[in-house]
Structures are given as C-alpha cells and as structure tokens.
Amino acid sequence: MALFFRILVVAALAMFTLASCSTLYRPPVVVYGGSAFAGLSGVLAQSAGKPVDVVLVHGMCTHDAAWAHGAIDQVMRGLDANYRPRAPGRKAAAAAPEIEIVRREERVGAVPIRFSALVWSPLTTALKQQLAFDMTGTPTDCAAPGECKPRRARLNAMFKDKLLNDCLVDAVIYQGASGPAIEQKVIAALGKVLADGGGAPLVLIAESLGSKITFDALNAMLVSPSREQADAGQDATARLVQVFMAANQLPLLGLAEQSIDTRARAARPAGAGALERFLELRRALPRAQDKRVSALTLVAMTDPNDVLSYRLQPSRYAAPDVHVADVLVSNKPTWFGLIENPFGAHNDYLLNPGVTRIIACGAPAPRDCK
C-alpha cells in the first residue's frame, strides 16, 4: 500500500510539473501577414554547386570563439540531421581589444559553405570591467571597513549580473562615445571576410545588438569616401540574399536616433533607422551588370518572453524587392505561466532547434528539408 501511495505521489508531481511548464512557440509560429521564405537550404539549392557565404555576428553579452563554433555547428545540424561537428580547437577570445574572426568551411552535398563569425566582445571587455565592483558576491557587512557586497535576492542577482552588467551594458557602450570606434573595427572585419567573394550569395545571421552594429557598418561602407570601402559595401549588399535576426533590437535601439521634438522628427527622413537606411542605400545601388541586386529576405525571430527583443513588423519594411517575416519562438520553458529564464530567453536562440530549422529550411519548410 505504501509503494502504491508513493507511485501515486510521483505521478501526481510529474503531471503537475508538466502542466506548470510549457514552451508556447515550439515549433515556431510565423506571424500572420509575413512572407513565406526559403531558408539557407534554398540558397544552397540555387547555387549550382558554387560557394555560399554565411556571416554570423553575436549580440550583447560576453562571447568567445566557442560561441562561434557552437553556432556554426547548430546551423549545420539544421541543414543536415546527420552532421557531426569536427570539434575544431576552441581558442580563447582575443585578449587585445580587437575583433576575433572565426572561419570554417563546411559542405552540404557538393556545395561549400564559407562561415565567418565576428566575435566583437573583446572590444567592450575593459569598459565592462569597471562594473566588476557591483557584481554579486558573498555578502559582507557594508557598514564596516572593507569591500561592500550587499545582499541580493537570487533572481535579482541574476538580472543584475548577467542582463545588466554583462549584456545591456554593451548597448550602452555602443550607443555612446565608443560607437564610432566599434563601427570602424566591424567595417575592417567585414572587409576581410567578404573580400574576393566571387559573387557568392551572402547570408547574414545576427543576434540582438549584432544586427544594429552590422547594418550601421554596411551603411557607413556604402557612403564611405574610401573607394575600397564603398566597393566592398556595394558588393556585400548586392550579394546579400537573406538576413536572420535573433532577438531583434532595432526598434529599441532606433529610439536613440530620434528626437523628442515632434518637429525635428517630422523633418527627419523616413529612413532614420539603421535597417531603413540600409534598404534606401540598397535601392540606390548602381544596376550595372556587376552590381545586380538580389531580392532580400528579412526574418526576425523573437521569443515573446525575451524582454530585450522586438518584432520587425513587415508593413514597415516590406517591398517588391524585400520580403519580411516575424517568427515567434520559445527558447526556454515558461513556468506556471509566470516566468521564462530571461537570460536563456535572450541568449539561446541559436541553441534552439526550432530556430536553426527556420534558418535552414525556411517557412513553410519543404518536405525534403531534413
């Protein structure tokens, strides 16, 4: 009888746990009104065996080369269910304030995929260390001499240490005095990874702040007085066929480029944001044979419980040459309908098989996309 009672209790607890935990958007849901779109597999299928370039740019929070290799592995798993990572060496991120470029070449069938991941975290590391005094530690008596480590509730400590002191601070740094220097380093890195592309189709996968940084850099290249930079920007823009944005922050960060003066806002061009500006410059590219511009697909993947992510809204960007889709995803379980781990909600997009399937197969996914 006691054994039966124990089994009953365990079963009840299991049912309660399952009922209290849900992942609302697994599989992902394309928001009504968005365009159907092909994924990376569609680009590979149309490449006629020629290489495809894929550039990855991380977002807020500390990242290193391990992130780059892990993200590439996940994209490859999305393209090939039988893919086994080659376990490349994981070297630490550069100690100097420079962008680390992680390159890998993979193949899907006969088509080479040239991956380039830009790890820009080292650029902000030194500034973020100024907030180390505020990180949560073993509580001390702050009324006595010595280091002050206040008591914090566990959840608040996680929000403070991770979302603010390690993540949101990156956006603060980029939007401030360091922004132009970061932009120039990203321009130099893009110039390196996109040089001699040979007309290969280009796919961009960017996370959170990485989308803003990348579009700002491309915009600066397109209007640069340097012929070399302008040519590189035009070539990259003409080759760009797909952009996947995880944890899109363009609507939030774009507010920093607007004025509270309604007259000033009215006088400002409609294409004030980074993406709007990029689309304007893209349409102004020369239509000569060597600058032929492909149709562009923009896909924003948003976990509704990611407090730092926003949908794109197709009506704002869609055009005959631009196809836009918003996709809702769940990166972590929601507990009791109350909370999803906010750090995982913002940082785990490329660890989510549903997200990598969207990148690989598009939506709706063709039956033969494995």
Short mmCIF file of C-alpha atoms in Angstrom, two decimals:
data_model
loop_
_atom_site.label_atom_id
_atom_site.label_comp_id
_atom_site.label_asym_id
_atom_site.label_seq_id
_atom_site.Cartn_x
_atom_site.Cartn_y
_atom_site.Cartn_z
CA MET A 1 0.00 0.00 0.00
CA ALA A 2 2.86 2.33 0.85
CA LEU A 3 4.50 1.61 -2.53
CA PHE A 4 1.24 2.34 -4.35
CA PHE A 5 0.93 5.64 -2.46
CA ARG A 6 4.49 6.63 -3.41
CA ILE A 7 3.86 5.86 -7.07
CA LEU A 8 0.67 7.93 -6.91
CA VAL A 9 2.53 10.89 -5.40
CA VAL A 10 5.33 10.70 -8.01
CA ALA A 11 2.78 10.52 -10.84
CA ALA A 12 0.89 13.50 -9.44
CA LEU A 13 4.09 15.53 -9.12
CA ALA A 14 5.08 14.63 -12.69
CA MET A 15 1.69 15.69 -14.02
CA PHE A 16 1.87 18.93 -12.03
CA THR A 17 5.34 19.67 -13.38
CA LEU A 18 4.27 19.04 -16.97
CA ALA A 19 1.18 21.20 -16.52
CA SER A 20 3.20 24.02 -14.98
CA CYS A 21 5.89 24.04 -17.68
CA SER A 22 5.21 24.93 -21.31
CA THR A 23 7.06 26.05 -24.41
CA LEU A 24 4.39 28.02 -26.20
CA TYR A 25 6.13 28.52 -29.53
CA ARG A 26 7.77 25.18 -30.20
CA PRO A 27 7.51 24.65 -33.09
CA PRO A 28 7.94 28.31 -34.13
CA VAL A 29 4.97 30.29 -35.44
CA VAL A 30 5.18 32.71 -38.37
CA VAL A 31 3.14 35.81 -37.50
CA TYR A 32 0.18 36.39 -39.82
CA GLY A 33 0.98 38.71 -42.70
CA GLY A 34 4.62 37.69 -43.02
CA SER A 35 6.08 36.41 -46.27
CA ALA A 36 6.79 32.77 -46.94
CA PHE A 37 10.54 32.38 -47.25
CA ALA A 38 13.16 29.85 -48.22
CA GLY A 39 15.90 29.08 -45.76
CA LEU A 40 19.60 28.57 -46.25
CA SER A 41 18.89 25.22 -47.92
CA GLY A 42 17.07 27.10 -50.68
CA VAL A 43 20.12 29.30 -51.26
CA LEU A 44 22.32 26.19 -51.45
CA ALA A 45 19.96 24.55 -53.91
CA GLN A 46 20.15 27.54 -56.25
CA SER A 47 23.93 27.98 -56.02
CA ALA A 48 24.64 25.34 -58.70
CA GLY A 49 27.48 23.94 -56.62
CA LYS A 50 29.16 27.32 -56.12
CA PRO A 51 30.12 28.52 -52.60
CA VAL A 52 27.70 30.31 -50.26
CA ASP A 53 29.00 32.80 -47.69
CA VAL A 54 27.45 32.92 -44.20
CA VAL A 55 28.44 35.67 -41.75
CA LEU A 56 27.49 35.40 -38.08
CA VAL A 57 27.58 38.35 -35.66
CA HIS A 58 26.80 37.89 -31.98
CA GLY A 59 24.85 40.32 -29.85
CA MET A 60 25.07 41.67 -26.32
CA CYS A 61 26.82 39.72 -23.54
CA THR A 62 30.30 38.21 -23.46
CA HIS A 63 31.00 35.78 -26.33
CA ASP A 64 34.09 33.95 -27.50
CA ALA A 65 35.25 31.55 -30.22
CA ALA A 66 33.34 28.72 -28.55
CA TRP A 67 30.12 30.62 -29.32
CA ALA A 68 31.17 30.89 -32.97
CA HIS A 69 31.89 27.19 -33.36
CA GLY A 70 28.75 26.23 -31.45
CA ALA A 71 26.57 28.47 -33.62
CA ILE A 72 28.09 27.08 -36.82
CA ASP A 73 27.55 23.53 -35.54
CA GLN A 74 23.89 24.29 -34.82
CA VAL A 75 23.30 25.77 -38.28
CA MET A 76 24.93 22.72 -39.85
CA ARG A 77 22.72 20.40 -37.78
CA GLY A 78 19.74 22.32 -39.08
CA LEU A 79 20.91 21.66 -42.64
CA ASP A 80 21.91 18.03 -42.09
CA ALA A 81 20.42 15.90 -39.31
CA ASN A 82 23.40 13.52 -39.62
CA TYR A 83 26.00 16.26 -39.29
CA ARG A 84 28.71 15.58 -36.71
CA PRO A 85 30.86 18.51 -35.56
CA ARG A 86 34.52 18.26 -36.48
CA ALA A 87 35.43 19.52 -32.98
CA PRO A 88 37.76 22.34 -34.08
CA GLY A 89 40.06 23.80 -31.47
CA ARG A 90 38.39 26.31 -29.19
CA LYS A 91 40.84 29.10 -28.63
CA ALA A 92 40.06 31.86 -26.18
CA ALA A 93 38.80 35.21 -27.38
CA ALA A 94 41.49 37.74 -28.16
CA ALA A 95 42.82 39.49 -25.06
CA ALA A 96 43.51 42.67 -27.03
CA PRO A 97 40.54 44.91 -27.89
CA GLU A 98 40.18 43.51 -31.40
CA ILE A 99 37.55 41.51 -33.24
CA GLU A 100 38.30 37.81 -33.49
CA ILE A 101 37.28 36.29 -36.83
CA VAL A 102 36.43 32.58 -36.72
CA ARG A 103 36.37 30.95 -40.15
CA ARG A 104 35.20 27.48 -41.10
CA GLU A 105 34.32 25.81 -44.37
CA GLU A 106 31.68 23.08 -44.38
CA ARG A 107 29.83 21.31 -47.17
CA VAL A 108 26.25 20.28 -47.76
CA GLY A 109 26.39 17.80 -50.58
CA ALA A 110 28.62 19.36 -53.21
CA VAL A 111 28.09 22.95 -52.06
CA PRO A 112 30.79 24.63 -49.93
CA ILE A 113 29.58 26.94 -47.14
CA ARG A 114 32.13 29.53 -46.05
CA PHE A 115 31.31 30.53 -42.46
CA SER A 116 32.80 33.66 -40.90
CA ALA A 117 31.84 34.61 -37.33
CA LEU A 118 32.72 38.03 -35.93
CA VAL A 119 33.46 37.88 -32.20
CA TRP A 120 33.48 41.55 -31.16
CA SER A 121 33.17 41.00 -27.38
CA PRO A 122 36.84 41.88 -26.69
CA LEU A 123 36.10 45.47 -27.77
CA THR A 124 33.94 46.15 -24.71
CA THR A 125 35.59 43.90 -22.10
CA ALA A 126 37.79 46.55 -20.48
CA LEU A 127 34.93 49.04 -20.09
CA LYS A 128 32.61 46.41 -18.63
CA GLN A 129 35.22 45.52 -16.02
CA GLN A 130 34.61 48.92 -14.44
CA LEU A 131 31.32 47.47 -13.18
CA ALA A 132 33.01 44.47 -11.52
CA PHE A 133 32.64 46.11 -8.10
CA ASP A 134 28.87 45.74 -8.44
CA MET A 135 28.79 42.02 -9.24
CA THR A 136 27.06 39.83 -6.71
CA GLY A 137 29.35 38.02 -4.28
CA THR A 138 29.44 36.68 -0.77
CA PRO A 139 27.57 39.28 1.30
CA THR A 140 29.68 41.46 3.59
CA ASP A 141 28.95 43.99 6.30
CA CYS A 142 28.71 47.13 4.18
CA ALA A 143 28.65 49.31 7.32
CA ALA A 144 32.17 48.09 8.21
CA PRO A 145 35.52 48.84 6.52
CA GLY A 146 36.40 46.71 3.51
CA GLU A 147 34.65 45.62 0.34
CA CYS A 148 30.90 46.11 0.25
CA LYS A 149 28.92 43.21 -1.22
CA PRO A 150 25.23 43.84 -0.48
CA ARG A 151 22.76 41.01 -0.07
CA ARG A 152 20.66 40.39 -3.19
CA ALA A 153 17.72 38.16 -3.90
CA ARG A 154 18.80 35.34 -6.22
CA LEU A 155 16.68 36.32 -9.20
CA ASN A 156 17.60 39.98 -8.85
CA ALA A 157 21.28 38.98 -8.67
CA MET A 158 20.95 37.08 -11.94
CA PHE A 159 19.27 40.04 -13.64
CA LYS A 160 21.88 42.48 -12.32
CA ASP A 161 24.99 40.41 -13.04
CA LYS A 162 24.00 38.98 -16.42
CA LEU A 163 21.31 41.03 -18.14
CA LEU A 164 22.62 44.41 -16.97
CA ASN A 165 26.32 44.26 -16.04
CA ASP A 166 27.28 41.88 -18.86
CA CYS A 167 24.62 42.34 -21.54
CA LEU A 168 22.73 45.62 -21.64
CA VAL A 169 25.96 47.48 -20.91
CA ASP A 170 27.17 46.50 -24.41
CA ALA A 171 24.33 48.50 -25.94
CA VAL A 172 25.12 51.45 -23.67
CA ILE A 173 28.77 51.37 -24.74
CA TYR A 174 27.92 51.08 -28.45
CA GLN A 175 25.36 53.88 -28.39
CA GLY A 176 27.89 56.19 -26.70
CA ALA A 177 31.35 57.56 -27.39
CA SER A 178 32.80 54.14 -28.32
CA GLY A 179 30.27 53.54 -31.10
CA PRO A 180 32.32 55.03 -33.98
CA ALA A 181 35.44 53.06 -32.99
CA ILE A 182 33.47 49.79 -32.77
CA GLU A 183 31.86 50.54 -36.13
CA GLN A 184 35.25 51.07 -37.80
CA LYS A 185 36.56 47.78 -36.44
CA VAL A 186 33.47 45.95 -37.70
CA ILE A 187 33.93 47.60 -41.12
CA ALA A 188 37.52 46.34 -41.24
CA ALA A 189 36.43 42.84 -40.20
CA LEU A 190 33.65 42.72 -42.81
CA GLY A 191 36.13 43.89 -45.43
CA LYS A 192 38.35 40.91 -44.59
CA VAL A 193 35.68 38.22 -44.56
CA LEU A 194 33.83 39.48 -47.65
CA ALA A 195 36.84 40.19 -49.84
CA ASP A 196 37.02 38.20 -53.08
CA GLY A 197 33.53 36.79 -52.64
CA GLY A 198 33.36 35.94 -56.31
CA GLY A 199 29.69 36.87 -56.47
CA ALA A 200 28.71 34.13 -53.99
CA PRO A 201 25.30 34.53 -52.32
CA LEU A 202 25.61 36.03 -48.85
CA VAL A 203 23.53 35.15 -45.77
CA LEU A 204 23.72 37.13 -42.52
CA ILE A 205 22.81 35.64 -39.13
CA ALA A 206 22.92 38.31 -36.42
CA GLU A 207 21.88 38.33 -32.78
CA SER A 208 20.39 41.28 -30.86
CA LEU A 209 22.82 44.23 -30.89
CA GLY A 210 24.79 42.49 -33.66
CA SER A 211 22.07 43.38 -36.18
CA LYS A 212 22.36 47.10 -35.41
CA ILE A 213 26.16 47.03 -35.47
CA THR A 214 26.23 45.19 -38.80
CA PHE A 215 23.71 47.44 -40.56
CA ASP A 216 25.47 50.54 -39.22
CA ALA A 217 28.77 49.22 -40.60
CA LEU A 218 27.28 48.37 -44.01
CA ASN A 219 25.65 51.81 -44.21
CA ALA A 220 28.95 53.51 -43.41
CA MET A 221 30.71 51.43 -46.07
CA LEU A 222 28.12 52.31 -48.71
CA VAL A 223 28.60 56.06 -48.22
CA SER A 224 32.32 55.94 -47.44
CA PRO A 225 34.63 58.35 -49.32
CA SER A 226 37.07 55.43 -49.50
CA ARG A 227 36.60 53.75 -52.87
CA GLU A 228 37.79 50.45 -51.41
CA GLN A 229 35.24 50.53 -48.57
CA ALA A 230 32.42 51.69 -50.83
CA ASP A 231 33.13 48.91 -53.35
CA ALA A 232 33.24 46.31 -50.56
CA GLY A 233 29.94 47.62 -49.17
CA GLN A 234 28.27 47.58 -52.57
CA ASP A 235 29.48 44.06 -53.31
CA ALA A 236 28.26 42.74 -49.94
CA THR A 237 24.90 44.49 -50.29
CA ALA A 238 24.36 43.20 -53.82
CA ARG A 239 25.20 39.63 -52.72
CA LEU A 240 23.06 39.69 -49.56
CA VAL A 241 20.01 37.46 -50.08
CA GLN A 242 18.91 36.51 -46.55
CA VAL A 243 19.13 38.12 -43.10
CA PHE A 244 18.12 36.19 -39.98
CA MET A 245 17.89 38.35 -36.88
CA ALA A 246 17.56 36.66 -33.50
CA ALA A 247 16.46 38.84 -30.58
CA ASN A 248 15.97 41.80 -32.90
CA GLN A 249 16.63 45.10 -31.11
CA LEU A 250 16.38 47.56 -33.99
CA PRO A 251 13.07 49.15 -32.79
CA LEU A 252 14.54 49.70 -29.32
CA LEU A 253 17.98 50.98 -30.33
CA GLY A 254 16.47 53.10 -33.10
CA LEU A 255 14.89 55.32 -30.45
CA ALA A 256 18.36 56.68 -29.68
CA GLU A 257 18.41 58.17 -33.19
CA GLN A 258 15.14 60.09 -32.75
CA SER A 259 14.34 63.40 -31.10
CA ILE A 260 11.61 64.08 -28.55
CA ASP A 261 10.95 67.27 -30.57
CA THR A 262 8.00 66.35 -32.79
CA ARG A 263 9.03 68.98 -35.36
CA ALA A 264 12.51 67.50 -35.57
CA ARG A 265 11.05 64.01 -36.00
CA ALA A 266 8.76 65.23 -38.76
CA ALA A 267 11.69 66.84 -40.57
CA ARG A 268 13.85 63.71 -40.26
CA PRO A 269 13.86 61.39 -43.30
CA ALA A 270 11.61 58.34 -43.01
CA GLY A 271 14.65 56.06 -43.28
CA ALA A 272 16.16 57.19 -39.99
CA GLY A 273 16.77 53.73 -38.50
CA ALA A 274 19.72 51.52 -39.40
CA LEU A 275 17.65 49.00 -41.38
CA GLU A 276 15.54 51.63 -43.16
CA ARG A 277 18.73 53.46 -44.12
CA PHE A 278 20.29 50.24 -45.41
CA LEU A 279 17.26 49.48 -47.59
CA GLU A 280 17.34 53.02 -49.01
CA LEU A 281 21.03 52.74 -49.87
CA ARG A 282 20.49 49.27 -51.28
CA ARG A 283 17.85 50.55 -53.70
CA ALA A 284 20.23 53.31 -54.79
CA LEU A 285 22.95 50.86 -55.84
CA PRO A 286 24.01 51.03 -59.49
CA ARG A 287 22.10 48.48 -61.51
CA ALA A 288 25.06 47.77 -63.76
CA GLN A 289 25.69 44.11 -64.53
CA ASP A 290 28.39 43.80 -61.86
CA LYS A 291 26.12 45.38 -59.21
CA ARG A 292 22.98 43.34 -59.81
CA VAL A 293 20.94 43.31 -56.59
CA SER A 294 19.12 40.16 -55.46
CA ALA A 295 15.77 40.12 -53.72
CA LEU A 296 16.25 40.27 -49.96
CA THR A 297 14.56 38.19 -47.25
CA LEU A 298 14.45 39.60 -43.69
CA VAL A 299 13.43 37.24 -40.88
CA ALA A 300 13.16 38.36 -37.24
CA MET A 301 12.95 35.57 -34.65
CA THR A 302 11.52 36.70 -31.31
CA ASP A 303 10.82 34.89 -28.06
CA PRO A 304 7.88 36.92 -26.60
CA ASN A 305 9.38 36.37 -23.13
CA ASP A 306 12.70 37.88 -24.22
CA VAL A 307 12.29 41.36 -22.75
CA LEU A 308 15.07 42.70 -25.00
CA SER A 309 13.64 41.53 -28.34
CA TYR A 310 11.12 43.12 -30.73
CA ARG A 311 9.30 42.07 -33.90
CA LEU A 312 10.13 43.76 -37.19
CA GLN A 313 6.55 44.38 -38.41
CA PRO A 314 6.52 43.58 -42.16
CA SER A 315 4.38 46.59 -43.07
CA ARG A 316 7.29 48.84 -42.13
CA TYR A 317 9.89 47.24 -44.40
CA ALA A 318 8.21 45.01 -46.99
CA ALA A 319 8.51 45.98 -50.68
CA PRO A 320 8.60 44.17 -54.02
CA ASP A 321 12.31 43.56 -53.52
CA VAL A 322 12.16 42.91 -49.76
CA HIS A 323 10.30 40.01 -48.14
CA VAL A 324 9.77 40.22 -44.38
CA ALA A 325 8.60 37.69 -41.78
CA ASP A 326 8.32 37.72 -38.00
CA VAL A 327 8.69 34.34 -36.29
CA LEU A 328 7.70 33.63 -32.68
CA VAL A 329 9.86 31.08 -30.86
CA SER A 330 10.28 29.75 -27.31
CA ASN A 331 13.89 29.34 -26.19
CA LYS A 332 13.16 28.11 -22.67
CA PRO A 333 10.12 26.72 -20.84
CA THR A 334 7.62 29.07 -19.23
CA TRP A 335 6.95 28.13 -15.61
CA PHE A 336 3.44 28.36 -14.15
CA GLY A 337 2.62 30.93 -16.83
CA LEU A 338 4.70 33.39 -14.81
CA ILE A 339 8.30 33.46 -16.00
CA GLU A 340 10.83 32.16 -18.51
CA ASN A 341 14.54 32.34 -17.69
CA PRO A 342 15.26 35.86 -19.03
CA PHE A 343 18.94 35.16 -19.72
CA GLY A 344 18.20 31.98 -21.66
CA ALA A 345 15.28 33.67 -23.42
CA HIS A 346 17.67 36.28 -24.83
CA ASN A 347 20.82 34.24 -25.42
CA ASP A 348 19.72 30.78 -26.51
CA TYR A 349 18.25 31.42 -29.95
CA LEU A 350 20.94 29.53 -31.86
CA LEU A 351 20.72 26.68 -29.33
CA ASN A 352 17.03 26.29 -30.17
CA PRO A 353 16.50 23.52 -32.80
CA GLY A 354 13.33 25.28 -33.96
CA VAL A 355 15.33 28.43 -34.74
CA THR A 356 18.06 26.59 -36.63
CA ARG A 357 15.39 24.71 -38.59
CA ILE A 358 13.83 28.04 -39.59
CA ILE A 359 17.27 29.24 -40.73
CA ALA A 360 17.93 26.02 -42.60
CA CYS A 361 14.52 25.26 -44.11
CA GLY A 362 12.52 28.49 -44.11
CA ALA A 363 8.74 28.56 -43.66
CA PRO A 364 6.79 26.71 -44.70
CA ALA A 365 9.57 24.10 -44.73
CA PRO A 366 9.69 21.84 -47.79
CA ARG A 367 9.16 18.16 -47.02
CA ASP A 368 12.61 17.20 -48.27
CA CYS A 369 14.38 19.59 -45.85
CA LYS A 370 15.81 17.27 -43.20
#
